Amino acid sequence: MALSLAGGHHPRRAASCGRRSGQTASLRAKRETRRDDRAGRSPLALSLARAVVSDDLSSFYTIRLMQERIQGSGADRPEAPYLDRHSVTRSAIVELRLISGQTVSFMSLSGMTVALKTSSSSVTQQQWWHPTRDQCQYGLRKFRQRPVLLRVKAISGKLDLDFSDPSWKQKYQEDWDRRFSLPHITDIYDLEPRTTTFSLKKNRTPLGDGDVSSTDMRNGYVNKDDRALLKVIKYASPNSAGAECIDPDCSWVEHWVHRAGPRKEIYYEPEEVKAAIVTCGGLCPGLNDVIRQIVFTLETYGVKNIVGIPFGYRGFFEKGLKEMPLSRDVVENINLSGGSFLGVSRGGAKTSEIVDSIQARRIDMLFVIGGNGSHAGANAIHEECRKRKLKVSIVAVPKTIDNDILFMDKTFGFDTAVEEAQRAINSAYIEARSAYHGIGLVKLMGRSSGFIAMHASLSSGQIDVCLIPEVSFTLDGEHGVLQHLEHLLNTKGFCVICVAEGAGQDLLQKSNATDASGNVILSDFGVHMQQKIKKHFKDIGVPADLKYIDPTYMVRACRANASDAILCTVLGQNAVHGAFAGFSGITSGVCNTHYVYLPIPEVITTPKHVNPNSRMWHRCLTSTGQPDFH
Ligand SMILES: Nc1ncnc2c1ncn2[C@@H]1O[C@H](COP(=O)(O)OP(=O)(O)OP(=O)(O)O)[C@@H](O)[C@H]1O
Ligand SMILES: O=P(O)(O)OC[C@H]1O[C@](O)(CO)[C@@H](O)[C@@H]1O
Ligand SMILES: [Mg+2]
């Protein structure tokens, strides 16, 4: 159901925008400076813009453009009222075809400018043009015409690096910094920050008046320029285990990302904020811990209006689903049980309806706790809010027992899932060991990534064969898994196998069915394996006592363990700090042991997979002693 729009900004938000009028003089001064900047714009930016032009069109966006006619040039020039460096998300360059047939390419550069390249029948020579952010946002009103809808083709933002160019590293670094810069509400609003209301002072013995630096230390503020290093290994050769090299020499290139935590300056008035929390996708241990910490932290800032959206994105538009008021009292004990206090759901996400609902409910901050799909949804909501120029921060917290989110050391719930999974493995082991020719078979979750299976195999130490989606294998034949099981029964008398649900899909019939969110419904490899093992040993006339255990839902419905509870606490708190710092379209994670913020598009380009050349997979093979099944 589409909720009616309140029309533009709601009164409270309008009031905060109204601060802009008080800043007219400073704004005008800023605009003047930008105009000067434009006149003498950097040749580096220009050449970078040209260098990354490519024909590799990959995905589509629809963007509304305003056209304007620049006096004196005689050419139709496009103008994008809400475009900024983050509107084009992952794409470095976007090509637009205007209805008139004019072709426009624009590219987001580090900094605020968007480079536009125009060509049309009336302009024979292509030109790069760097409008200021204000022009991108507001346009030259005098010339503004009716908006036109355009199909936009996004071109892959991957840099085509020439390693013989001495400045390739600098270009790579600049591109990295651009990709990992965080969208901020000041990209679309000219707002001045205020001093934060986040203070832990009340909980501590004061160290003495006037000692500002020690007060800051006690509150743990993070400087906006703090960064964490994402990668710490310098691979000497591309043949090193798990090597991720950029150039053939495996040169050292630094990958910095934004450090998470409370800032001294914030962009929202806590008293005026309405914050909402939503949990989407499948269950995961720790969901309640994250909800609880978000509520606690919001209250520490002074937010009084906090609500939970029931049953995932569905709660935004499904009739009869009412938002749930949240407070410290309400969420105090929710971490004591698994599941989601708010409920979860798959499917049904219609971005524009969700944003209609956000507007109608006057939500200023939305915290989305979910996996890859929920993050894609959160980013779409963030972009739609920008198009509508809403001052709303959308901050995600990655949730998946599969641990398949890029860059993250681990996602919350994964550790607990592994711990629970190894309990199931232990039962399978005891059953198998206690039976004559016992075979234990355990199926674990992991749609496209085998992290749970690999880690549970490693932690239990009881697995003889671990099968994951990332590593292909054969079941039949001389080098197949079944032959190896025969060998294990002959030599040690029993065996235990662990399979990830996404393993061996190439050996099964594809169903083409999808769930409500569009995720492919996998064929059941656990059951297939069970049948194959039974048939094999029956056919060869060897007795085998197979016990099949499928603990998949037990593993994810439980309460978070100690390690995950701490991770949830930090991620939940950092999500709130990120929103108050004015970021939107970001996610909160732990990378290389440090807590960081990352722009959502970067973490969802693909699911993270087990690298078969990684040391961890090699350790798993060493532990199980399994051969290659080829
Ligand atoms: N590309 C997308 N754009 C917008 N919304 C999406 C997209 N993909 C999924 N969603 C929405 O996000 C929500 C959660 O997606 P999904 O069911 O895939 O779970 P998830 O967040 O990936 O978690 P899990 O790890 O449990 O699969 C659903 O409501 C779905 O409709
Ligand atoms: O049965 P559901 O709720 O669709 O969830 C199953 C999926 O959820 C996951 O646990 C991810 O959250 C996958 O491993 C699994 O395929
Ligand atoms: Mg998903």
XYZ file of C-alpha atoms and ligand atoms in Angstrom:
678
model
C 0.000 0.000 0.000
C 1.383 3.396 -0.915
C 1.222 5.806 1.967
C 0.351 9.362 1.116
C 3.232 11.782 0.934
C 3.380 14.579 3.423
C 4.640 16.676 0.549
C 8.236 17.856 0.602
C 9.814 18.122 3.992
C 7.923 17.760 7.185
C 7.720 20.810 9.440
C 10.410 19.708 11.879
C 12.784 18.913 9.065
C 11.882 22.121 7.308
C 12.828 23.941 10.484
C 16.279 22.407 10.448
C 16.607 23.272 6.752
C 15.539 26.749 7.691
C 18.928 27.133 9.289
C 20.167 27.473 5.746
C 18.587 30.888 5.466
C 20.641 32.034 8.444
C 23.703 30.933 6.583
C 22.958 32.718 3.346
C 26.011 34.947 3.495
C 28.405 32.109 4.240
C 26.741 29.991 1.589
C 27.106 32.709 -0.954
C 30.764 33.041 -0.002
C 31.207 29.282 -0.393
C 29.565 29.376 -3.798
C 31.859 32.160 -4.879
C 34.862 30.102 -3.807
C 33.556 27.116 -5.710
C 33.086 29.198 -8.809
C 36.716 30.258 -8.469
C 37.721 26.634 -7.976
C 35.895 25.740 -11.125
C 37.707 28.371 -13.106
C 41.071 26.972 -12.104
C 40.095 23.332 -11.792
C 42.765 20.745 -11.398
C 44.157 19.223 -14.587
C 44.679 15.966 -12.673
C 40.954 15.588 -12.098
C 40.331 16.220 -15.739
C 42.828 13.669 -16.984
C 41.604 11.085 -14.489
C 38.104 11.597 -15.777
C 39.249 10.943 -19.288
C 41.390 7.962 -18.354
C 38.553 5.873 -17.033
C 36.141 6.200 -19.926
C 35.156 2.716 -20.955
C 32.540 1.014 -23.050
C 31.822 -1.719 -20.562
C 28.197 -0.910 -19.800
C 26.967 -3.024 -16.940
C 23.938 -1.851 -15.059
C 21.111 0.623 -15.324
C 19.901 3.468 -13.227
C 17.100 5.853 -13.860
C 17.992 9.409 -13.135
C 15.968 12.510 -13.541
C 17.846 15.297 -15.192
C 17.100 18.924 -15.584
C 18.211 20.489 -18.802
C 19.540 23.961 -18.959
C 20.769 26.217 -21.666
C 23.981 28.012 -20.868
C 23.907 31.448 -22.280
C 26.434 32.112 -24.979
C 27.546 28.505 -25.564
C 24.711 27.652 -27.903
C 24.725 24.060 -26.668
C 22.179 22.134 -24.679
C 23.910 21.271 -21.487
C 22.558 18.745 -19.065
C 22.244 19.476 -15.451
C 21.609 16.994 -12.700
C 19.864 18.570 -9.742
C 20.525 15.877 -7.180
C 23.588 14.182 -8.588
C 26.651 14.126 -6.440
C 29.614 11.841 -6.157
C 27.531 9.155 -4.426
C 24.453 9.234 -6.602
C 26.249 7.169 -9.175
C 27.205 4.639 -6.499
C 29.781 2.240 -7.841
C 30.012 3.613 -11.288
C 32.803 5.991 -12.012
C 31.215 7.098 -15.233
C 27.628 7.096 -16.278
C 26.482 7.646 -19.789
C 23.168 9.328 -20.337
C 21.237 9.656 -23.516
C 18.989 12.638 -23.399
C 15.696 12.525 -25.207
C 17.097 15.003 -27.671
C 19.763 12.472 -28.607
C 22.494 14.253 -26.792
C 24.971 11.975 -25.083
C 26.307 12.882 -21.699
C 28.863 11.101 -19.602
C 29.449 12.112 -16.054
C 31.861 10.876 -13.547
C 32.154 11.181 -9.832
C 35.539 12.342 -8.702
C 36.999 12.447 -5.256
C 35.932 15.719 -3.821
C 32.543 17.085 -4.638
C 32.516 17.685 -8.318
C 30.822 15.657 -10.972
C 32.466 15.822 -14.363
C 30.111 15.956 -17.281
C 31.016 15.201 -20.833
C 28.598 16.303 -23.449
C 28.287 15.604 -27.099
C 25.398 16.200 -29.436
C 24.759 17.134 -32.995
C 25.110 20.759 -32.007
C 28.403 20.155 -30.183
C 30.902 18.445 -32.431
C 33.721 18.522 -29.943
C 33.261 16.661 -26.689
C 33.850 18.762 -23.624
C 34.341 18.036 -19.965
C 32.480 20.302 -17.684
C 32.748 20.430 -13.896
C 29.641 21.851 -12.311
C 29.758 22.779 -8.678
C 27.798 20.813 -6.141
C 25.324 23.646 -5.773
C 24.617 23.565 -9.455
C 24.172 19.821 -9.303
C 21.772 20.181 -6.447
C 19.752 23.211 -7.282
C 20.444 23.922 -10.898
C 20.394 27.336 -12.427
C 16.790 27.991 -11.624
C 16.411 30.595 -14.306
C 16.931 28.009 -17.017
C 15.299 25.046 -15.340
C 12.877 23.191 -17.548
C 10.643 20.254 -16.856
C 12.436 17.152 -15.639
C 12.972 14.385 -18.133
C 13.323 10.717 -17.313
C 16.424 9.095 -18.699
C 17.867 5.650 -18.801
C 21.331 5.735 -17.381
C 23.944 3.151 -18.129
C 26.527 2.773 -15.442
C 29.979 1.908 -16.615
C 32.193 -0.245 -14.465
C 34.266 1.917 -12.179
C 37.281 -0.377 -12.402
C 40.395 1.513 -13.268
C 42.271 0.368 -16.301
C 45.772 0.699 -14.888
C 48.917 0.950 -16.949
C 51.667 -0.372 -14.661
C 54.402 1.185 -16.787
C 52.970 4.577 -15.828
C 54.977 5.735 -12.765
C 51.858 7.317 -11.299
C 49.660 4.168 -11.462
C 49.798 3.692 -7.703
C 48.668 7.238 -7.082
C 45.774 6.754 -9.516
C 44.832 3.485 -7.872
C 44.963 5.100 -4.448
C 42.845 8.043 -5.554
C 40.310 5.675 -7.039
C 40.268 3.637 -3.813
C 39.772 6.758 -1.687
C 36.924 7.817 -3.959
C 35.262 4.394 -3.785
C 35.519 4.208 -0.001
C 34.571 7.794 0.759
C 31.366 7.894 2.778
C 28.180 9.561 1.573
C 27.286 12.396 3.924
C 24.182 14.482 4.317
C 26.198 17.609 3.591
C 26.615 16.239 0.054
C 23.044 17.366 -0.491
C 22.508 19.871 2.325
C 24.548 22.797 3.493
C 24.410 22.148 7.198
C 26.660 23.183 10.023
C 27.369 20.524 12.628
C 26.735 20.984 16.306
C 28.718 19.689 19.268
C 27.817 16.140 20.091
C 25.480 15.245 22.919
C 27.131 11.849 23.260
C 28.953 11.883 26.552
C 29.915 9.171 29.007
C 30.983 11.693 31.595
C 28.034 11.022 33.856
C 29.319 7.489 34.373
C 32.768 8.523 35.417
C 34.562 10.391 38.143
C 35.400 13.830 36.716
C 39.132 14.356 36.330
C 38.944 18.066 36.879
C 37.374 21.046 35.130
C 38.843 22.503 32.014
C 40.736 19.395 31.035
C 39.050 19.194 27.637
C 41.409 16.651 26.114
C 40.944 14.168 28.942
C 37.161 14.611 28.703
C 37.395 13.821 25.006
C 39.529 10.790 25.746
C 36.966 9.543 28.228
C 34.217 9.845 25.646
C 36.289 8.037 23.033
C 35.720 10.460 20.168
C 37.109 9.479 16.812
C 38.597 12.133 14.553
C 36.846 12.412 11.195
C 40.202 11.898 9.475
C 41.037 8.681 11.351
C 41.484 5.696 9.045
C 42.104 1.965 9.481
C 44.286 -0.112 7.196
C 42.250 -2.808 5.482
C 45.032 -5.104 4.342
C 48.196 -5.827 6.269
C 50.024 -8.546 4.361
C 52.632 -7.593 1.800
C 52.665 -10.537 -0.578
C 56.111 -10.996 -2.098
C 54.755 -13.038 -4.964
C 51.424 -13.666 -6.671
C 52.018 -17.341 -5.806
C 51.909 -16.718 -2.050
C 48.894 -18.380 -0.429
C 45.823 -16.203 -0.807
C 47.792 -13.438 -2.556
C 45.746 -10.462 -3.675
C 48.082 -8.438 -5.878
C 47.324 -5.370 -7.928
C 50.351 -5.349 -10.178
C 52.605 -8.220 -11.348
C 55.241 -7.244 -8.752
C 52.739 -7.423 -5.909
C 53.608 -3.868 -4.901
C 52.547 -2.634 -1.519
C 49.501 -0.396 -1.844
C 47.745 0.999 1.191
C 43.994 0.493 1.495
C 42.576 2.905 4.040
C 38.985 2.956 5.221
C 37.092 5.231 7.614
C 37.351 4.471 11.303
C 34.030 4.049 13.096
C 33.032 5.643 16.381
C 31.527 8.765 17.953
C 32.508 12.113 16.470
C 32.713 15.376 18.400
C 30.378 17.011 15.909
C 26.964 15.746 14.903
C 24.413 16.707 12.247
C 21.120 15.987 14.003
C 19.316 17.490 16.960
C 18.738 14.388 19.124
C 15.579 15.806 20.656
C 14.048 16.133 17.192
C 15.182 12.784 15.823
C 12.855 9.912 15.051
C 14.913 6.745 14.613
C 13.670 3.429 13.224
C 15.172 -0.053 13.277
C 14.332 -2.876 10.865
C 15.635 -6.463 10.662
C 15.432 -8.239 7.279
C 16.308 -11.581 5.684
C 16.855 -14.806 7.631
C 17.404 -15.078 11.361
C 20.850 -14.749 12.828
C 22.124 -14.991 16.413
C 22.679 -11.514 17.818
C 19.879 -9.604 16.076
C 18.380 -8.679 19.432
C 21.768 -7.625 20.795
C 22.173 -5.171 17.913
C 18.640 -3.770 18.288
C 19.257 -3.331 22.008
C 22.548 -1.504 21.549
C 21.115 0.812 18.896
C 18.350 1.800 21.311
C 20.778 2.307 24.230
C 23.120 4.428 22.142
C 20.330 6.536 20.648
C 19.093 7.238 24.162
C 22.611 8.194 25.242
C 22.571 10.879 22.536
C 19.193 12.030 23.839
C 16.839 10.526 21.249
C 13.376 9.908 22.632
C 11.458 8.787 19.576
C 12.676 5.293 18.640
C 10.560 2.734 16.829
C 10.926 -0.780 15.481
C 9.550 -1.628 12.036
C 7.926 -5.084 12.287
C 8.785 -7.961 9.924
C 11.495 -6.441 7.765
C 10.838 -4.030 4.902
C 7.299 -5.452 4.775
C 6.536 -3.460 7.939
C 6.850 -0.245 5.949
C 3.860 -0.852 3.746
C 1.869 -3.902 4.864
C -1.500 -2.851 6.241
C -1.983 -3.717 9.885
C 1.717 -3.807 10.782
C 2.246 -1.111 13.365
C 5.593 0.383 14.340
C 6.741 -0.596 17.826
C 7.890 2.095 20.284
C 11.302 1.153 21.678
C 13.163 2.269 24.772
C 15.798 0.940 27.154
C 13.035 -0.586 29.281
C 11.457 -2.371 26.319
C 14.678 -3.873 24.964
C 16.527 -4.447 28.241
C 16.315 -8.251 28.158
C 15.738 -9.067 24.506
C 19.314 -10.270 24.054
C 18.566 -13.213 26.320
C 16.811 -15.014 23.487
C 17.505 -15.707 19.833
C 15.485 -14.531 16.829
C 14.433 -10.959 16.197
C 12.287 -9.026 18.645
C 10.986 -7.065 15.639
C 10.459 -10.063 13.340
C 12.019 -10.590 9.913
C 10.801 -11.215 6.387
C 12.014 -11.736 2.863
C 10.761 -10.070 -0.289
C 8.262 -7.330 -0.833
C 10.719 -4.453 -0.912
C 9.443 -1.579 -3.049
C 11.877 1.242 -2.579
C 9.590 4.107 -3.476
C 6.838 2.858 -1.168
C 9.331 2.393 1.639
C 10.592 5.946 1.181
C 7.000 7.239 0.994
C 6.494 5.541 4.311
C 9.732 6.970 5.752
C 8.548 10.448 4.747
C 5.061 9.955 6.104
C 6.389 8.596 9.405
C 8.935 11.421 9.585
C 11.853 9.096 10.156
C 15.261 10.789 10.296
C 17.460 7.740 10.848
C 16.883 4.192 9.673
C 19.004 1.298 10.903
C 18.809 -1.729 8.627
C 20.114 -4.982 10.074
C 20.425 -7.550 7.297
C 22.487 -9.417 4.743
C 23.426 -8.703 1.125
C 19.819 -8.251 0.001
C 18.918 -5.950 2.877
C 22.030 -3.887 2.156
C 21.035 -3.536 -1.504
C 17.618 -2.422 -0.243
C 19.177 0.010 2.248
C 21.298 1.560 -0.474
C 18.311 1.917 -2.786
C 16.407 3.634 0.040
C 19.394 5.911 0.686
C 19.556 6.894 -2.984
C 15.820 7.482 -3.187
C 16.000 9.700 -0.081
C 18.747 11.693 -1.791
C 16.701 12.106 -4.919
C 13.904 13.476 -2.791
C 16.401 15.599 -0.841
C 15.311 14.112 2.462
C 17.582 14.588 5.416
C 17.558 10.926 6.408
C 20.523 8.740 7.376
C 20.334 5.100 6.334
C 22.885 3.001 8.192
C 23.180 -0.769 7.881
C 24.607 -3.456 10.123
C 25.717 -6.613 8.268
C 23.910 -9.712 9.499
C 24.503 -13.160 8.114
C 25.510 -16.463 9.622
C 26.988 -17.260 6.210
C 29.740 -14.640 6.843
C 29.558 -13.732 3.168
C 29.918 -9.933 3.299
C 33.022 -8.543 1.593
C 35.911 -7.018 3.571
C 34.520 -8.015 6.975
C 36.647 -10.179 9.293
C 33.350 -11.759 10.274
C 29.706 -10.880 10.527
C 27.841 -11.173 13.815
C 26.153 -14.522 14.383
C 28.774 -16.427 12.419
C 30.805 -17.363 15.472
C 27.699 -18.594 17.306
C 26.562 -20.544 14.242
C 29.948 -22.263 14.058
C 29.812 -23.095 17.755
C 26.324 -24.599 17.419
C 27.292 -26.405 14.230
C 30.197 -28.129 15.896
C 27.808 -29.444 18.551
C 25.845 -31.107 15.747
C 29.096 -32.432 14.309
C 30.018 -33.830 17.693
C 26.691 -35.710 17.834
C 27.276 -37.051 14.326
C 30.755 -38.109 15.390
C 29.495 -39.942 18.493
C 26.774 -41.698 16.463
C 29.226 -42.705 13.739
C 31.923 -43.840 16.120
C 29.477 -45.903 18.164
C 28.046 -47.759 15.169
C 29.533 -50.564 13.115
C 30.662 -48.829 9.894
C 29.051 -45.655 11.101
C 28.823 -42.641 8.810
C 27.805 -39.255 10.162
C 26.571 -36.651 7.685
C 25.902 -33.036 8.731
C 24.439 -30.358 6.478
C 25.128 -26.738 7.407
C 23.952 -23.430 5.949
C 25.971 -21.506 3.423
C 24.150 -20.669 0.234
C 27.138 -19.645 -1.827
C 29.905 -19.559 0.757
C 31.278 -22.432 2.787
C 32.560 -20.489 5.784
C 30.332 -22.192 8.377
C 31.192 -25.672 7.077
C 34.903 -24.882 6.903
C 35.084 -23.284 10.361
C 32.870 -25.914 12.023
C 35.056 -28.626 10.494
C 38.152 -26.891 11.804
C 36.762 -26.189 15.269
C 35.350 -29.678 15.840
C 38.388 -31.513 14.543
C 36.056 -34.467 13.922
C 35.415 -34.099 10.202
C 36.916 -36.399 7.560
C 35.381 -34.745 4.525
C 34.280 -31.114 4.192
C 32.448 -30.108 1.004
C 31.831 -26.434 0.194
C 30.337 -24.547 -2.782
C 33.648 -22.954 -3.750
C 35.485 -26.238 -4.357
C 34.173 -28.656 -6.978
C 34.293 -32.416 -6.476
C 32.998 -35.681 -7.903
C 31.034 -38.231 -5.906
C 31.510 -41.280 -8.132
C 34.579 -42.865 -9.670
C 38.059 -43.721 -8.524
C 38.766 -40.231 -7.111
C 35.248 -39.529 -5.941
C 34.008 -38.868 -2.409
C 32.222 -42.244 -2.143
C 35.412 -44.153 -2.850
C 37.127 -42.173 -0.094
C 34.326 -43.022 2.365
C 34.845 -46.693 1.533
C 38.536 -46.229 2.316
C 37.725 -44.543 5.637
C 35.373 -47.345 6.704
C 38.064 -49.876 5.812
C 40.833 -48.054 7.653
C 39.351 -46.292 10.693
C 35.931 -47.972 10.770
C 33.757 -44.828 10.659
C 33.707 -41.327 9.177
C 32.033 -37.928 9.473
C 31.158 -35.627 6.566
C 30.193 -31.975 6.679
C 28.482 -30.381 3.672
C 27.498 -26.767 3.072
C 24.014 -26.400 1.587
C 25.375 -24.751 -1.558
C 27.951 -27.482 -2.233
C 27.700 -29.779 -5.265
C 24.904 -27.846 -6.953
C 26.443 -28.721 -10.333
C 25.681 -32.378 -9.543
C 21.979 -31.709 -8.957
C 19.044 -30.759 -11.096
C 18.431 -27.001 -11.017
C 14.929 -25.922 -10.015
C 15.101 -22.259 -11.147
C 12.790 -21.470 -8.228
C 13.474 -18.382 -6.128
C 12.330 -17.223 -2.708
C 10.373 -14.012 -2.107
C 13.583 -11.971 -2.217
C 14.724 -13.499 -5.482
C 17.354 -15.763 -3.916
C 17.694 -19.035 -5.828
C 16.191 -21.962 -3.927
C 18.942 -24.544 -3.873
C 18.498 -28.228 -4.519
C 19.019 -30.153 -1.285
C 22.545 -31.488 -1.467
C 22.381 -32.994 2.042
C 19.495 -35.296 1.100
C 21.150 -36.099 -2.230
C 24.353 -37.079 -0.447
C 22.400 -39.189 2.036
C 20.743 -41.128 -0.819
C 23.994 -41.515 -2.766
C 25.866 -42.911 0.257
C 23.074 -45.380 1.079
C 22.849 -46.588 -2.507
C 26.608 -46.843 -2.951
C 27.205 -49.070 0.065
C 24.105 -51.151 -0.735
C 25.365 -51.639 -4.305
C 28.824 -52.776 -3.200
C 27.362 -54.957 -0.433
C 29.207 -53.226 2.415
C 27.161 -52.503 5.529
C 27.061 -48.795 6.419
C 25.061 -47.171 9.202
C 24.327 -43.613 8.062
C 23.006 -40.922 10.408
C 22.021 -37.690 8.695
C 21.750 -34.527 10.812
C 20.354 -31.254 9.457
C 20.775 -28.653 12.239
C 20.496 -25.650 9.886
C 17.681 -23.741 11.616
C 18.838 -24.722 15.125
C 22.178 -23.160 14.332
C 20.754 -19.750 13.509
C 17.818 -19.496 15.926
C 19.942 -19.509 19.046
C 21.177 -16.708 21.267
C 24.508 -15.036 20.454
C 27.589 -16.364 22.215
C 29.942 -14.089 24.146
C 32.133 -13.194 21.182
C 29.165 -12.331 18.959
C 27.427 -10.422 21.752
C 30.453 -8.126 21.973
C 30.605 -7.721 18.195
C 26.881 -6.870 18.114
C 27.384 -4.310 20.843
C 30.139 -2.504 18.960
C 28.405 -2.657 15.567
C 25.089 -1.435 16.981
C 26.716 1.465 18.814
C 28.822 2.414 15.790
C 25.767 2.408 13.535
C 24.244 5.132 15.712
C 27.506 7.113 15.841
C 27.629 6.913 12.023
C 24.104 8.268 11.652
C 24.736 11.156 14.047
C 27.985 11.920 12.238
C 25.788 12.566 9.195
C 26.683 9.529 7.106
C 24.105 7.680 5.054
C 24.325 4.667 2.747
C 27.018 3.147 4.938
C 27.495 -0.050 6.872
C 29.319 -0.759 10.095
C 31.828 -3.589 10.235
C 35.011 -5.056 11.650
C 37.893 -5.205 9.173
C 41.367 -6.333 10.053
C 40.363 -6.222 13.743
C 39.323 -2.552 13.561
C 35.808 -1.143 13.530
C 35.086 0.818 10.395
C 32.417 2.350 8.167
C 32.186 1.301 4.538
C 29.958 2.589 1.727
C 27.257 -0.043 1.134
C 27.819 -0.559 -2.623
C 31.406 -1.666 -1.973
C 30.428 -4.529 0.328
C 27.720 -6.024 -1.858
C 29.356 -6.251 -5.258
C 29.518 -10.037 -4.766
C 29.114 -12.347 -1.787
C 32.402 -13.093 -0.052
C 33.631 -16.605 -0.822
C 36.100 -19.054 0.695
C 39.295 -18.693 -1.308
C 40.417 -22.254 -2.187
C 44.002 -20.923 -2.248
C 43.737 -19.408 1.205
C 45.668 -20.673 4.177
C 42.392 -21.307 6.009
C 41.114 -23.754 3.404
C 44.544 -25.394 3.340
C 44.368 -25.738 7.135
C 40.959 -27.348 6.790
C 42.347 -29.865 4.293
C 45.277 -30.576 6.609
C 42.822 -31.171 9.449
C 40.407 -33.467 7.565
C 43.112 -35.225 5.557
C 40.753 -35.392 2.570
C 42.217 -35.755 -0.927
C 41.220 -33.813 -4.042
C 38.016 -35.382 -5.314
C 38.840 -35.247 -9.022
N 18.689 -5.756 -4.918
C 17.795 -5.412 -4.009
N 17.285 -4.165 -3.999
C 16.373 -3.802 -3.054
N 15.926 -4.625 -2.081
C 16.399 -5.878 -2.044
C 17.359 -6.333 -3.003
N 17.636 -7.626 -2.715
C 16.894 -7.957 -1.637
N 16.162 -6.905 -1.234
C 15.242 -6.887 -0.104
O 15.987 -7.018 1.106
C 15.296 -7.845 2.019
C 16.199 -8.939 2.510
O 16.780 -9.660 1.398
P 17.135 -11.212 1.522
O 15.889 -11.998 1.808
O 17.936 -11.598 0.356
O 17.971 -11.313 2.857
P 19.429 -10.822 3.193
O 19.382 -9.450 3.693
O 20.327 -11.083 2.031
O 19.781 -11.779 4.398
P 20.166 -13.330 4.340
O 21.639 -13.368 4.592
O 19.391 -13.934 5.417
O 19.805 -13.857 2.996
C 14.063 -8.367 1.317
O 12.928 -7.680 1.799
C 14.330 -8.094 -0.134
O 13.150 -7.829 -0.852
O 14.880 -20.659 4.968
P 15.227 -19.218 4.845
O 14.714 -18.365 5.931
O 14.928 -18.673 3.506
O 16.803 -19.084 5.012
C 17.744 -19.924 4.437
C 18.984 -19.160 4.079
O 19.332 -18.192 5.047
C 20.716 -18.201 5.252
O 20.938 -18.698 6.536
C 21.255 -16.808 5.171
O 20.725 -16.048 6.203
C 21.302 -19.104 4.186
O 22.434 -19.783 4.599
C 20.162 -20.020 3.914
O 20.201 -20.514 2.600
Mg 20.551 -12.699 0.947
